[in-house]
Amino acid sequence: MCRHLGWLGAPRSVASLILDPPQGLLVQSYAPRRQKHGLMNADGWGAGFFDDGVARRWRSDKPLWGDASFASVAPALSSGCVVAAVRSATIGMPIEPSASAPFTDGQWLLSHNGIVDRAVLPLTGVAESTVDSAVLAALIFARGLDSLADTIVEVGGRDPNARLNILAANGSRMLATTWGDTLSMLKPADGVVLASEPYDDDPGWTDIPDRHLVHVTDSGVELTPLKGSV
Ligand code: GLN
């Protein structure tokens, strides 16, 4: 399914996170290395970042590798908090820019890597798209990100086939869950990267175990098992 990436730390250019790494999201859009579901991520992409506290997004329903305008501008976009994704649409889901992560409530940028039966999601606020990820994002925003772990355990309990890897950030915190798919972390001196798969062969990458919550703040990284884990 999709591949996502988050950065919290010193300002970096969007290109240096997404386009330049040898196995970054650009390469993952056509040749992911660890993807368990789907072969490539050609159904759209999104790059979100905080700019003086304001969440800004650039999203598309086209393959990332074909976007010359983004490649031209991304080196000039710089931020200390970035959430980006490339998308492999689940069968039956719409392909439109608003179905590409990151989704936002104005405070958080959020990406979902996985699948969930929309019928098990309680109706909340207005979702940006009918795609399962946008409906799930609306539920997570309505419950509040401080309840992310509880929301994921609840949804996972209602849909045992769900895969619920979430990545969200608000400029000063970054949260992620692993529930059915891969997630890796790299901690350079100036920040933290969370990514569905390593964007290079740096030996510093560590794999986050399944069914965990990751919480990144200025003071470090906290890893908590999600209740209901087997
Ligand atoms: N189900 C979501 C979609 O269709 C996410 C898919 C994914 O993780 N590849 O966009």
Short mmCIF file of C-alpha atoms and ligand atoms in Angstrom, two decimals:
data_model
loop_
_atom_site.label_atom_id
_atom_site.label_comp_id
_atom_site.label_asym_id
_atom_site.label_seq_id
_atom_site.Cartn_x
_atom_site.Cartn_y
_atom_site.Cartn_z
CA MET A 1 0.00 0.00 0.00
CA CYS A 2 1.15 3.49 0.35
CA ARG A 3 4.49 4.63 1.67
CA HIS A 4 4.80 7.62 3.96
CA LEU A 5 7.53 9.72 5.56
CA GLY A 6 7.72 12.22 8.39
CA TRP A 7 10.44 14.56 9.57
CA LEU A 8 10.62 16.49 12.83
CA GLY A 9 13.79 18.44 13.52
CA ALA A 10 15.91 21.21 12.07
CA PRO A 11 14.59 22.73 8.84
CA ARG A 12 15.30 20.60 5.77
CA SER A 13 14.22 21.03 2.20
CA VAL A 14 11.26 18.97 1.06
CA ALA A 15 13.38 17.73 -1.86
CA SER A 16 16.13 16.48 0.47
CA LEU A 17 13.57 14.30 2.27
CA ILE A 18 11.41 13.08 -0.63
CA LEU A 19 13.25 13.36 -3.93
CA ASP A 20 17.00 13.15 -3.26
CA PRO A 21 17.50 10.04 -1.07
CA PRO A 22 18.52 7.00 -3.16
CA GLN A 23 15.48 5.02 -1.97
CA GLY A 24 13.24 7.95 -1.02
CA LEU A 25 9.54 8.38 -1.70
CA LEU A 26 10.28 9.26 -5.34
CA VAL A 27 11.95 5.86 -5.92
CA GLN A 28 9.41 4.16 -3.65
CA SER A 29 6.67 5.43 -5.97
CA TYR A 30 7.86 2.94 -8.63
CA ALA A 31 10.22 0.56 -6.80
CA PRO A 32 9.48 0.22 -3.08
CA ARG A 33 11.71 -2.30 -1.31
CA ARG A 34 9.55 -3.41 1.60
CA GLN A 35 6.00 -3.00 0.39
CA LYS A 36 3.85 -5.97 1.36
CA HIS A 37 0.69 -4.91 -0.45
CA GLY A 38 0.79 -3.53 -4.00
CA LEU A 39 3.73 -3.23 -6.38
CA MET A 40 4.06 0.50 -6.85
CA ASN A 41 2.59 3.80 -5.67
CA ALA A 42 1.43 5.56 -8.82
CA ASP A 43 -2.03 6.80 -7.78
CA GLY A 44 -0.97 10.12 -6.36
CA TRP A 45 1.23 11.76 -3.78
CA GLY A 46 1.19 14.51 -1.22
CA ALA A 47 3.75 16.68 0.53
CA GLY A 48 2.72 18.61 3.62
CA PHE A 49 4.78 20.83 5.87
CA PHE A 50 4.48 23.46 8.57
CA ASP A 51 5.46 26.98 7.67
CA ASP A 52 5.45 29.32 10.70
CA GLY A 53 2.82 27.08 12.30
CA VAL A 54 0.63 26.93 9.19
CA ALA A 55 -0.02 23.52 7.62
CA ARG A 56 0.54 23.67 3.85
CA ARG A 57 0.01 20.89 1.35
CA TRP A 58 0.71 20.01 -2.26
CA ARG A 59 -1.25 16.96 -3.42
CA SER A 60 -1.80 15.20 -6.70
CA ASP A 61 -3.57 12.18 -8.17
CA LYS A 62 -0.71 11.54 -10.62
CA PRO A 63 2.58 9.63 -10.17
CA LEU A 64 5.25 11.55 -8.28
CA TRP A 65 7.90 10.67 -10.86
CA GLY A 66 6.10 12.67 -13.54
CA ASP A 67 5.82 15.93 -11.66
CA ALA A 68 8.48 18.26 -13.05
CA SER A 69 6.95 21.31 -11.33
CA PHE A 70 7.21 19.73 -7.89
CA ALA A 71 10.78 18.63 -8.63
CA SER A 72 11.62 22.21 -9.55
CA VAL A 73 10.05 23.87 -6.50
CA ALA A 74 10.67 21.25 -3.75
CA PRO A 75 14.33 22.24 -3.20
CA ALA A 76 13.11 25.74 -2.25
CA LEU A 77 10.54 24.50 0.32
CA SER A 78 12.08 24.05 3.71
CA SER A 79 10.53 23.02 7.02
CA GLY A 80 11.25 21.44 10.39
CA CYS A 81 8.10 19.31 10.19
CA VAL A 82 7.12 17.41 7.05
CA VAL A 83 4.57 14.65 6.32
CA ALA A 84 4.58 13.16 2.82
CA ALA A 85 3.20 10.08 1.07
CA VAL A 86 2.97 8.26 -2.23
CA ARG A 87 -0.26 6.36 -2.87
CA SER A 88 -1.32 2.97 -4.14
CA ALA A 89 -5.11 3.24 -4.15
CA THR A 90 -7.06 0.43 -2.55
CA ILE A 91 -9.40 -1.22 -5.10
CA GLY A 92 -12.68 0.67 -5.32
CA MET A 93 -11.32 3.89 -3.81
CA PRO A 94 -11.42 7.19 -5.74
CA ILE A 95 -8.30 8.55 -7.38
CA GLU A 96 -8.37 12.30 -6.86
CA PRO A 97 -6.02 14.83 -5.24
CA SER A 98 -8.16 15.00 -2.09
CA ALA A 99 -7.74 11.23 -1.60
CA SER A 100 -3.95 11.60 -1.32
CA ALA A 101 -2.40 12.04 2.12
CA PRO A 102 -1.63 14.11 4.07
CA PHE A 103 -5.09 14.98 5.36
CA THR A 104 -5.48 17.90 7.74
CA ASP A 105 -7.76 19.45 10.34
CA GLY A 106 -5.73 22.67 10.20
CA GLN A 107 -3.57 21.61 13.15
CA TRP A 108 -2.25 18.20 12.12
CA LEU A 109 -1.05 16.62 8.90
CA LEU A 110 -1.91 12.92 8.78
CA SER A 111 -1.20 9.98 6.48
CA HIS A 112 -2.67 6.47 6.56
CA ASN A 113 -0.85 3.49 5.09
CA GLY A 114 -3.30 0.61 5.02
CA ILE A 115 -6.94 -0.29 4.57
CA VAL A 116 -10.05 -0.13 6.71
CA ASP A 117 -13.71 -1.04 6.19
CA ARG A 118 -15.50 2.32 6.22
CA ALA A 119 -18.62 0.60 7.58
CA VAL A 120 -16.94 0.12 10.98
CA LEU A 121 -16.00 3.81 11.32
CA PRO A 122 -18.42 5.92 13.34
CA LEU A 123 -19.61 8.94 11.37
CA THR A 124 -17.81 12.11 12.38
CA GLY A 125 -17.24 15.51 10.73
CA VAL A 126 -16.72 15.90 7.05
CA ALA A 127 -14.02 13.79 5.41
CA GLU A 128 -11.94 15.33 2.62
CA SER A 129 -12.72 12.41 0.29
CA THR A 130 -14.68 9.18 0.39
CA VAL A 131 -11.42 7.21 0.46
CA ASP A 132 -11.18 5.02 3.59
CA SER A 133 -8.07 6.91 4.76
CA ALA A 134 -9.86 10.28 4.71
CA VAL A 135 -12.83 8.89 6.67
CA LEU A 136 -10.42 7.39 9.20
CA ALA A 137 -8.52 10.70 9.37
CA ALA A 138 -11.78 12.54 10.13
CA LEU A 139 -12.47 10.12 12.99
CA ILE A 140 -8.93 10.53 14.39
CA PHE A 141 -9.21 14.33 14.19
CA ALA A 142 -12.60 14.24 15.90
CA ARG A 143 -11.31 12.07 18.74
CA GLY A 144 -8.12 14.09 19.07
CA LEU A 145 -4.56 12.94 18.44
CA ASP A 146 -4.00 12.36 22.15
CA SER A 147 -6.44 9.46 21.76
CA LEU A 148 -4.71 8.05 18.67
CA ALA A 149 -3.67 4.79 20.37
CA ASP A 150 -7.19 4.17 21.72
CA THR A 151 -8.79 5.00 18.37
CA ILE A 152 -6.52 2.60 16.48
CA VAL A 153 -7.08 -0.23 18.96
CA GLU A 154 -10.84 0.36 18.77
CA VAL A 155 -10.94 0.44 14.96
CA GLY A 156 -8.60 -2.56 14.74
CA GLY A 157 -10.94 -4.45 17.04
CA ARG A 158 -13.94 -3.67 14.85
CA ASP A 159 -12.20 -4.60 11.61
CA PRO A 160 -9.74 -7.47 12.15
CA ASN A 161 -8.54 -7.15 8.53
CA ALA A 162 -7.65 -3.48 8.90
CA ARG A 163 -4.10 -2.23 8.47
CA LEU A 164 -3.68 0.98 10.38
CA ASN A 165 -0.25 2.55 10.03
CA ILE A 166 -0.78 6.24 10.80
CA LEU A 167 1.76 9.06 10.63
CA ALA A 168 0.80 12.50 11.92
CA ALA A 169 2.59 15.69 12.95
CA ASN A 170 1.63 19.17 14.11
CA GLY A 171 4.89 21.10 13.91
CA SER A 172 6.17 20.19 17.37
CA ARG A 173 5.10 16.56 17.79
CA MET A 174 5.09 13.56 15.50
CA LEU A 175 3.00 10.44 16.16
CA ALA A 176 2.92 7.12 14.34
CA THR A 177 1.30 3.73 14.72
CA THR A 178 2.29 0.36 13.35
CA TRP A 179 -0.64 -1.98 12.77
CA GLY A 180 -0.08 -4.37 9.90
CA ASP A 181 2.64 -2.69 7.86
CA THR A 182 6.28 -1.64 8.09
CA LEU A 183 7.78 1.48 9.69
CA SER A 184 11.42 2.44 10.21
CA MET A 185 13.12 5.22 12.12
CA LEU A 186 16.36 7.13 11.64
CA LYS A 187 17.70 9.54 14.24
CA PRO A 188 20.31 11.89 12.77
CA ALA A 189 21.74 14.52 15.13
CA ASP A 190 19.24 17.19 14.06
CA GLY A 191 15.92 15.33 14.13
CA VAL A 192 13.90 12.16 13.61
CA VAL A 193 12.71 10.49 10.40
CA LEU A 194 9.86 8.00 10.43
CA ALA A 195 9.32 6.22 7.13
CA SER A 196 7.44 3.19 5.84
CA GLU A 197 10.82 1.96 4.68
CA PRO A 198 14.42 3.24 4.91
CA TYR A 199 15.25 5.86 2.28
CA ASP A 200 18.89 4.81 2.13
CA ASP A 201 21.25 2.15 3.45
CA ASP A 202 22.37 4.06 6.57
CA PRO A 203 22.99 1.39 9.25
CA GLY A 204 21.28 3.69 11.78
CA TRP A 205 17.75 2.77 10.61
CA THR A 206 15.76 0.73 13.12
CA ASP A 207 12.50 -1.11 12.50
CA ILE A 208 9.51 -0.26 14.69
CA PRO A 209 7.77 -3.45 15.87
CA ASP A 210 4.16 -4.03 14.82
CA ARG A 211 1.33 -2.70 17.00
CA HIS A 212 3.22 0.16 18.57
CA LEU A 213 2.71 3.88 19.05
CA VAL A 214 5.69 6.16 18.39
CA HIS A 215 5.67 9.63 19.93
CA VAL A 216 8.39 12.09 18.92
CA THR A 217 8.90 15.40 20.73
CA ASP A 218 11.80 17.72 21.44
CA SER A 219 12.72 15.55 24.39
CA GLY A 220 13.01 12.33 22.42
CA VAL A 221 11.21 9.28 21.10
CA GLU A 222 8.81 7.16 23.12
CA LEU A 223 7.63 3.74 21.96
CA THR A 224 4.53 2.17 23.55
CA PRO A 225 2.92 -1.17 22.71
CA LEU A 226 -0.71 -0.78 21.63
CA LYS A 227 -3.27 -2.46 23.84
CA GLY A 228 -4.82 -5.53 22.30
CA SER A 229 -1.43 -6.57 20.91
CA VAL A 230 -0.88 -10.29 20.51
N1 GLN B 1 -6.64 2.70 1.54
C1 GLN B 1 -5.93 3.91 1.26
C2 GLN B 1 -6.14 4.37 -0.17
O1 GLN B 1 -6.81 3.78 -0.93
C3 GLN B 1 -4.45 3.77 1.54
C4 GLN B 1 -3.84 2.82 0.60
C5 GLN B 1 -2.45 2.49 0.92
O2 GLN B 1 -1.98 2.45 2.04
N2 GLN B 1 -1.82 2.13 -0.12
O3 GLN B 1 -5.59 5.38 -0.50
#
